[in-house]
mmCIF file of C-alpha atoms and ligand atoms in Angstrom:
data_model
loop_
_atom_site.group_PDB
_atom_site.id
_atom_site.type_symbol
_atom_site.label_atom_id
_atom_site.label_comp_id
_atom_site.label_asym_id
_atom_site.label_seq_id
_atom_site.Cartn_x
_atom_site.Cartn_y
_atom_site.Cartn_z
ATOM 1 C CA MET A 22 77.406 38.496 147.577
ATOM 2 C CA SER A 23 74.209 39.430 147.642
ATOM 3 C CA ASP A 24 71.786 37.971 147.088
ATOM 4 C CA PHE A 25 68.662 40.557 145.833
ATOM 5 C CA ARG A 26 67.265 39.058 142.959
ATOM 6 C CA ALA A 27 64.143 40.667 141.006
ATOM 7 C CA ASP A 28 62.113 39.496 138.225
ATOM 8 C CA LEU A 29 62.075 42.671 136.080
ATOM 9 C CA HIS A 30 59.190 41.078 133.077
ATOM 10 C CA CYS A 31 55.627 39.968 134.576
ATOM 11 C CA HIS A 32 51.778 39.743 133.453
ATOM 12 C CA SER A 33 48.649 40.909 135.777
ATOM 13 C CA THR A 34 45.328 40.773 135.319
ATOM 14 C CA CYS A 35 45.755 44.749 134.401
ATOM 15 C CA SER A 36 46.707 42.829 131.056
ATOM 16 C CA ASP A 37 46.671 39.020 129.902
ATOM 17 C CA GLY A 38 48.298 37.526 133.120
ATOM 18 C CA SER A 39 46.265 34.931 135.553
ATOM 19 C CA ASP A 40 47.474 36.333 139.172
ATOM 20 C CA ASP A 41 46.113 39.814 140.255
ATOM 21 C CA PRO A 42 48.673 42.969 140.477
ATOM 22 C CA SER A 43 48.805 42.185 145.105
ATOM 23 C CA THR A 44 49.189 38.178 143.844
ATOM 24 C CA LEU A 45 52.728 38.719 142.217
ATOM 25 C CA LEU A 46 54.155 40.447 144.885
ATOM 26 C CA TYR A 47 53.109 37.468 147.115
ATOM 27 C CA LYS A 48 54.155 35.379 145.308
ATOM 28 C CA ALA A 49 58.120 38.059 144.589
ATOM 29 C CA LYS A 50 57.423 37.934 148.310
ATOM 30 C CA GLU A 51 57.180 34.048 149.106
ATOM 31 C CA ILE A 52 59.901 33.356 146.663
ATOM 32 C CA GLY A 53 62.464 35.337 148.337
ATOM 33 C CA LEU A 54 62.327 38.155 145.287
ATOM 34 C CA SER A 55 63.685 41.640 146.824
ATOM 35 C CA GLY A 56 62.184 43.711 143.982
ATOM 36 C CA LEU A 57 59.906 43.185 140.906
ATOM 37 C CA SER A 58 58.457 44.971 137.776
ATOM 38 C CA ILE A 59 54.758 43.679 137.299
ATOM 39 C CA THR A 60 55.105 44.950 133.251
ATOM 40 C CA ASP A 61 51.513 44.528 131.500
ATOM 41 C CA HIS A 62 51.339 45.087 127.683
ATOM 42 C CA ASP A 63 49.354 48.817 126.936
ATOM 43 C CA SER A 64 48.713 48.696 130.843
ATOM 44 C CA ILE A 65 50.268 50.123 133.590
ATOM 45 C CA ALA A 66 46.579 49.872 135.559
ATOM 46 C CA ALA A 67 48.829 47.779 138.997
ATOM 47 C CA TYR A 68 50.275 50.890 139.757
ATOM 48 C CA THR A 69 48.035 52.497 143.238
ATOM 49 C CA ASP A 70 49.424 53.948 145.467
ATOM 50 C CA GLU A 71 47.775 50.492 147.412
ATOM 51 C CA LEU A 72 49.891 47.964 145.730
ATOM 52 C CA PHE A 73 52.937 50.042 146.180
ATOM 53 C CA ALA A 74 51.730 50.241 150.466
ATOM 54 C CA LEU A 75 51.535 45.674 149.769
ATOM 55 C CA ALA A 76 55.163 46.251 148.813
ATOM 56 C CA GLY A 77 56.354 47.810 151.136
ATOM 57 C CA SER A 78 54.588 46.407 154.008
ATOM 58 C CA LEU A 79 56.252 43.046 152.180
ATOM 59 C CA GLY A 80 59.632 44.414 151.997
ATOM 60 C CA VAL A 81 59.869 44.322 148.086
ATOM 61 C CA ARG A 82 61.016 46.770 145.846
ATOM 62 C CA LEU A 83 58.487 47.738 143.126
ATOM 63 C CA LEU A 84 59.479 49.152 139.787
ATOM 64 C CA PRO A 85 57.247 51.095 137.814
ATOM 65 C CA GLY A 86 56.809 48.418 134.337
ATOM 66 C CA VAL A 87 55.437 48.239 131.169
ATOM 67 C CA GLU A 88 55.705 45.919 127.913
ATOM 68 C CA LEU A 89 54.470 48.310 125.174
ATOM 69 C CA SER A 90 54.003 46.897 122.053
ATOM 70 C CA SER A 91 55.117 49.536 118.793
ATOM 71 C CA THR A 92 55.277 47.878 114.844
ATOM 72 C CA TRP A 93 58.562 47.981 113.119
ATOM 73 C CA LYS A 94 57.640 47.338 109.107
ATOM 74 C CA ASP A 95 54.744 44.214 110.699
ATOM 75 C CA GLN A 96 56.843 43.035 112.927
ATOM 76 C CA THR A 97 56.136 43.276 116.740
ATOM 77 C CA VAL A 98 58.718 44.881 118.559
ATOM 78 C CA HIS A 99 57.549 44.983 122.407
ATOM 79 C CA VAL A 100 59.461 48.375 124.170
ATOM 80 C CA LEU A 101 59.897 47.810 127.946
ATOM 81 C CA GLY A 102 59.372 50.173 130.377
ATOM 82 C CA TYR A 103 60.909 51.503 133.369
ATOM 83 C CA GLY A 104 61.124 53.470 136.721
ATOM 84 C CA PHE A 105 59.343 56.475 134.698
ATOM 85 C CA ALA A 106 56.479 58.633 136.583
ATOM 86 C CA ILE A 107 53.191 56.621 136.646
ATOM 87 C CA ASP A 108 51.220 60.253 136.462
ATOM 88 C CA SER A 109 53.010 61.254 132.626
ATOM 89 C CA PRO A 110 50.872 63.091 131.053
ATOM 90 C CA VAL A 111 53.033 61.334 127.452
ATOM 91 C CA LEU A 112 53.124 57.725 128.725
ATOM 92 C CA SER A 113 49.292 58.568 129.248
ATOM 93 C CA SER A 114 48.344 59.269 126.354
ATOM 94 C CA LEU A 115 50.438 57.250 124.626
ATOM 95 C CA ILE A 116 48.179 54.492 126.743
ATOM 96 C CA ALA A 117 44.624 55.224 126.538
ATOM 97 C CA GLU A 118 45.196 56.047 122.353
ATOM 98 C CA ILE A 119 46.398 52.597 121.848
ATOM 99 C CA GLN A 120 43.912 51.756 124.635
ATOM 100 C CA SER A 121 40.997 53.195 122.567
ATOM 101 C CA LYS A 122 42.404 51.939 118.821
ATOM 102 C CA ARG A 123 42.504 48.475 120.749
ATOM 103 C CA LYS A 124 38.600 48.555 121.571
ATOM 104 C CA GLN A 125 38.056 49.750 118.158
ATOM 105 C CA ARG A 126 40.281 46.726 116.205
ATOM 106 C CA ASN A 127 38.331 44.326 118.663
ATOM 107 C CA ARG A 128 34.879 45.609 117.699
ATOM 108 C CA LEU A 129 35.297 45.177 113.659
ATOM 109 C CA MET A 130 37.070 41.606 114.505
ATOM 110 C CA LEU A 131 34.055 40.417 116.432
ATOM 111 C CA GLU A 132 31.837 41.581 113.088
ATOM 112 C CA LYS A 133 34.136 39.481 110.638
ATOM 113 C CA LEU A 134 33.547 36.481 113.532
ATOM 114 C CA LYS A 135 30.176 37.065 113.135
ATOM 115 C CA GLU A 136 29.488 36.895 109.041
ATOM 116 C CA HIS A 137 31.246 33.376 110.014
ATOM 117 C CA GLY A 138 28.658 32.572 112.492
ATOM 118 C CA ILE A 139 31.031 33.126 116.039
ATOM 119 C CA ALA A 140 28.174 35.324 117.467
ATOM 120 C CA ILE A 141 30.738 37.222 120.165
ATOM 121 C CA THR A 142 29.532 40.913 122.024
ATOM 122 C CA GLU A 143 31.857 43.730 123.393
ATOM 123 C CA ASP A 144 29.953 42.760 126.483
ATOM 124 C CA GLU A 145 30.439 39.283 126.843
ATOM 125 C CA LEU A 146 33.930 40.579 125.841
ATOM 126 C CA MET A 147 34.518 42.531 128.419
ATOM 127 C CA ARG A 148 33.301 40.252 131.048
ATOM 128 C CA ALA A 149 34.626 37.211 130.823
ATOM 129 C CA SER A 150 38.194 39.373 131.445
ATOM 130 C CA PRO A 151 37.131 41.278 134.057
ATOM 131 C CA PHE A 152 40.608 43.293 135.054
ATOM 132 C CA ALA A 153 41.925 43.637 131.683
ATOM 133 C CA HIS A 154 42.662 46.939 130.763
ATOM 134 C CA VAL A 155 44.094 45.777 127.537
ATOM 135 C CA ILE A 156 42.079 42.907 125.322
ATOM 136 C CA GLY A 157 43.083 40.769 122.811
ATOM 137 C CA ARG A 158 43.520 38.073 120.199
ATOM 138 C CA PRO A 159 43.852 36.196 122.656
ATOM 139 C CA HIS A 160 41.113 37.078 125.179
ATOM 140 C CA ILE A 161 38.528 36.528 121.914
ATOM 141 C CA ALA A 162 40.007 33.348 121.299
ATOM 142 C CA SER A 163 40.041 32.128 125.016
ATOM 143 C CA LEU A 164 36.096 32.995 124.499
ATOM 144 C CA MET A 165 35.688 31.172 121.330
ATOM 145 C CA VAL A 166 36.480 27.678 123.165
ATOM 146 C CA GLN A 167 34.051 28.593 126.346
ATOM 147 C CA LYS A 168 31.275 28.808 123.908
ATOM 148 C CA GLY A 169 32.249 25.629 121.824
ATOM 149 C CA PHE A 170 32.388 27.792 118.887
ATOM 150 C CA VAL A 171 36.316 26.246 118.953
ATOM 151 C CA ALA A 172 37.183 22.935 120.656
ATOM 152 C CA THR A 173 41.057 25.166 121.243
ATOM 153 C CA PHE A 174 42.410 28.162 121.948
ATOM 154 C CA GLN A 175 44.825 27.820 119.054
ATOM 155 C CA GLN A 176 42.259 26.432 116.834
ATOM 156 C CA ALA A 177 40.856 29.947 116.459
ATOM 157 C CA PHE A 178 43.913 31.529 115.434
ATOM 158 C CA ASP A 179 44.949 29.153 112.623
ATOM 159 C CA GLY A 180 41.444 29.390 111.929
ATOM 160 C CA PHE A 181 40.583 32.818 112.877
ATOM 161 C CA LEU A 182 42.931 35.248 114.068
ATOM 162 C CA SER A 183 45.953 34.646 113.361
ATOM 163 C CA ASP A 184 47.676 37.052 111.032
ATOM 164 C CA GLY A 185 46.490 36.908 108.044
ATOM 165 C CA ALA A 186 43.608 34.301 108.902
ATOM 166 C CA PRO A 187 39.263 35.882 107.549
ATOM 167 C CA CYS A 188 39.051 37.717 110.871
ATOM 168 C CA TYR A 189 42.134 39.323 111.691
ATOM 169 C CA VAL A 190 42.765 43.457 111.331
ATOM 170 C CA PRO A 191 45.795 44.330 111.757
ATOM 171 C CA GLY A 192 46.699 46.161 114.943
ATOM 172 C CA PHE A 193 47.349 50.024 115.367
ATOM 173 C CA LYS A 194 50.731 51.034 114.238
ATOM 174 C CA LEU A 195 53.063 52.571 116.224
ATOM 175 C CA GLU A 196 56.656 53.143 115.513
ATOM 176 C CA PRO A 197 59.224 51.624 118.098
ATOM 177 C CA GLN A 198 60.998 54.811 117.905
ATOM 178 C CA GLU A 199 57.450 56.963 119.637
ATOM 179 C CA VAL A 200 57.127 54.577 122.206
ATOM 180 C CA ILE A 201 60.718 54.667 123.390
ATOM 181 C CA GLY A 202 60.117 58.527 123.740
ATOM 182 C CA ALA A 203 57.730 58.533 125.836
ATOM 183 C CA ILE A 204 59.244 56.267 128.361
ATOM 184 C CA GLN A 205 62.338 58.806 128.389
ATOM 185 C CA SER A 206 60.261 61.703 128.215
ATOM 186 C CA ALA A 207 58.460 60.766 131.418
ATOM 187 C CA LYS A 208 62.504 60.006 133.035
ATOM 188 C CA GLY A 209 61.788 56.178 132.399
ATOM 189 C CA LYS A 210 64.116 53.995 130.969
ATOM 190 C CA ALA A 211 63.459 52.264 127.842
ATOM 191 C CA VAL A 212 64.811 49.018 127.245
ATOM 192 C CA LEU A 213 63.850 46.504 123.836
ATOM 193 C CA ALA A 214 62.089 43.445 125.158
ATOM 194 C CA HIS A 215 63.261 39.546 124.154
ATOM 195 C CA PRO A 216 65.283 40.511 121.561
ATOM 196 C CA HIS A 217 65.835 36.873 120.880
ATOM 197 C CA LEU A 218 62.458 36.184 119.587
ATOM 198 C CA ALA A 219 62.345 38.684 116.980
ATOM 199 C CA LYS A 220 62.282 36.878 113.454
ATOM 200 C CA ASP A 221 63.441 38.074 111.376
ATOM 201 C CA LYS A 222 67.457 39.097 111.286
ATOM 202 C CA LYS A 223 67.783 42.616 108.979
ATOM 203 C CA LEU A 224 65.047 44.149 111.172
ATOM 204 C CA ILE A 225 66.219 43.048 114.372
ATOM 205 C CA LYS A 226 69.811 44.920 112.761
ATOM 206 C CA GLU A 227 67.449 48.448 111.967
ATOM 207 C CA ILE A 228 65.752 47.993 115.748
ATOM 208 C CA LEU A 229 68.657 47.714 117.631
ATOM 209 C CA ASN A 230 69.690 50.933 116.020
ATOM 210 C CA MET A 231 67.027 52.939 117.651
ATOM 211 C CA PRO A 232 68.313 54.198 121.063
ATOM 212 C CA PHE A 233 67.331 51.862 123.555
ATOM 213 C CA ASP A 234 68.650 52.506 126.856
ATOM 214 C CA GLY A 235 69.222 48.183 127.243
ATOM 215 C CA ILE A 236 68.462 45.295 126.105
ATOM 216 C CA GLU A 237 66.539 42.907 127.717
ATOM 217 C CA CYS A 238 69.016 39.650 128.255
ATOM 218 C CA TYR A 239 67.780 37.294 130.249
ATOM 219 C CA TYR A 240 64.525 36.102 129.429
ATOM 220 C CA GLY A 241 62.333 33.093 130.842
ATOM 221 C CA ASN A 242 63.632 29.600 130.633
ATOM 222 C CA LEU A 243 66.186 31.208 128.261
ATOM 223 C CA GLN A 244 69.419 29.097 128.627
ATOM 224 C CA LYS A 245 72.475 31.085 129.554
ATOM 225 C CA SER A 246 74.515 30.502 125.970
ATOM 226 C CA PHE A 247 71.628 32.157 124.596
ATOM 227 C CA THR A 248 71.913 35.011 126.485
ATOM 228 C CA MET A 249 75.563 35.426 125.796
ATOM 229 C CA PRO A 250 75.032 37.771 123.240
ATOM 230 C CA TRP A 251 73.015 39.987 124.304
ATOM 231 C CA VAL A 252 74.610 40.498 127.556
ATOM 232 C CA GLU A 253 77.954 41.371 124.842
ATOM 233 C CA LEU A 254 76.315 43.482 122.963
ATOM 234 C CA ALA A 255 74.530 45.904 125.663
ATOM 235 C CA LYS A 256 78.706 45.723 126.779
ATOM 236 C CA LYS A 257 79.311 47.425 123.912
ATOM 237 C CA LYS A 258 76.426 49.486 123.396
ATOM 238 C CA GLY A 259 76.675 50.949 127.186
ATOM 239 C CA TRP A 260 73.169 49.837 127.069
ATOM 240 C CA ILE A 261 71.530 48.333 131.150
ATOM 241 C CA ALA A 262 71.695 44.218 130.355
ATOM 242 C CA THR A 263 67.873 43.440 132.118
ATOM 243 C CA GLY A 264 66.110 40.576 132.291
ATOM 244 C CA GLY A 265 63.010 38.780 133.677
ATOM 245 C CA SER A 266 61.057 35.764 133.642
ATOM 246 C CA ASP A 267 57.990 37.077 130.930
ATOM 247 C CA TYR A 268 55.845 35.126 133.563
ATOM 248 C CA HIS A 269 51.862 35.591 132.615
ATOM 249 C CA GLY A 270 50.899 32.892 135.337
ATOM 250 C CA ALA A 271 47.716 30.089 134.577
ATOM 251 C CA PHE A 272 48.766 31.186 131.129
ATOM 252 C CA LYS A 273 52.005 30.061 130.655
ATOM 253 C CA PRO A 274 52.528 27.771 133.160
ATOM 254 C CA HIS A 275 55.799 25.742 131.926
ATOM 255 C CA ILE A 276 57.454 29.988 133.161
ATOM 256 C CA LEU A 277 57.236 30.433 136.655
ATOM 257 C CA LEU A 278 58.201 33.757 137.737
ATOM 258 C CA GLY A 279 61.745 33.821 139.563
ATOM 259 C CA ALA A 280 62.352 32.046 136.192
ATOM 260 C CA SER A 281 65.244 34.926 134.984
ATOM 261 C CA TRP A 282 65.853 38.247 137.009
ATOM 262 C CA VAL A 283 68.350 40.411 138.069
ATOM 263 C CA GLY A 284 69.931 42.338 140.801
ATOM 264 C CA LYS A 285 71.129 45.628 142.695
ATOM 265 C CA ASP A 286 73.049 47.054 140.729
ATOM 266 C CA VAL A 287 70.213 46.363 137.336
ATOM 267 C CA PHE A 288 67.611 47.503 139.683
ATOM 268 C CA GLU A 289 68.738 49.869 141.042
ATOM 269 C CA GLN A 290 69.830 51.799 137.749
ATOM 270 C CA LEU A 291 66.194 51.536 136.640
ATOM 271 C CA MET A 292 64.792 53.018 139.417
HETATM 272 P P1 LIG B 56 47.482 40.899 119.676
HETATM 273 O O1 LIG B 56 48.076 41.464 120.752
HETATM 274 O O2 LIG B 56 45.000 41.340 120.226
HETATM 275 O O3 LIG B 56 47.150 41.093 119.018
HETATM 276 O O4 LIG B 56 47.128 40.038 120.151
HETATM 277 C C1 LIG B 56 49.085 39.115 120.390
HETATM 278 C C2 LIG B 56 48.746 38.127 121.609
HETATM 279 O O5 LIG B 56 47.566 36.921 121.198
HETATM 280 C C3 LIG B 56 49.600 36.917 120.912
HETATM 281 O O6 LIG B 56 51.378 37.996 122.121
HETATM 282 C C4 LIG B 56 49.733 36.376 120.874
HETATM 283 O O7 LIG B 56 50.234 35.628 122.965
HETATM 284 C C5 LIG B 56 48.855 35.899 120.727
HETATM 285 N N1 LIG B 56 49.085 35.362 119.270
HETATM 286 C C6 LIG B 56 49.368 35.578 117.780
HETATM 287 N N2 LIG B 56 49.136 34.900 116.988
HETATM 288 C C7 LIG B 56 49.538 33.683 117.304
HETATM 289 C C8 LIG B 56 49.444 32.797 116.745
HETATM 290 N N3 LIG B 56 49.512 32.354 115.602
HETATM 291 N N4 LIG B 56 48.640 31.220 117.552
HETATM 292 C C9 LIG B 56 48.424 31.487 118.838
HETATM 293 N N5 LIG B 56 48.172 32.739 119.733
HETATM 294 C C10 LIG B 56 48.776 33.952 118.847
HETATM 295 FE FE1 LIG B 57 51.244 38.879 127.285
HETATM 296 FE FE1 LIG B 58 56.851 41.267 125.065
HETATM 297 ZN ZN1 LIG B 59 55.880 40.182 127.644
#
């Protein structure tokens, strides 16, 4: 029996995780993982030559990964990409577009907050999240708490930032098919992330007809009985059944790195 375990879903300081990429590798080594994929939201900035060198010296296999945001009929769809060419121009330009649209959106949300007496500058937002390549509502909410405008992170969302709240600005709309296409043209595998979290059961049916290569069946602390239907579906469709923790470090302390994982065969299929 092989004891190869790889966590294929975690976030670093390049998006909304609290551990930097090298810390993730050290932690992976510490808990005995053989493979890791760091899947930051809309960023592949973690994947530097230095990180691959560190992975090599630790003996942890590092699989290029990313979690791209898309929207299907107003429902957010997260698409995981694995094993793509890091230097693919198609993927890089898609990510650059997402990031510039995000910057514009953050500017608009800060303007709205200002109208509500909440003064946060773009510069403060940047400085408060020095490593994040993808800054969004969670970073704004944290800053609102830090600066004493609200008592809790959730109050920032409930009163101002949640969908439809007074200072909310809708995100950049990119359809899942475009994201899947970009990942596949970069020679990567496109995987539907955490399907069990989808709220609209009718839309999920439509989404499941899109040309994914895999589906994330094992997730965080999800119990086996909840993973089974997705594993069955993966079999039926001939898709790769992937899995990972969705570790965010201190930002979601109840989920540990390695909480969900895959074996060697799945890892090799994505590599
Ligand atoms: P953004 O990508 O900037 O739209 O931010 C999306 C993130 O904000 C989500 O991944 C959640 O972490 C967080 N979020 C969205 N809505 C809420 C909410 N109502 N309460 C708490 N957190 C939320
Ligand atoms: Fe996240
Ligand atoms: Fe996600
Ligand atoms: Zn994630």
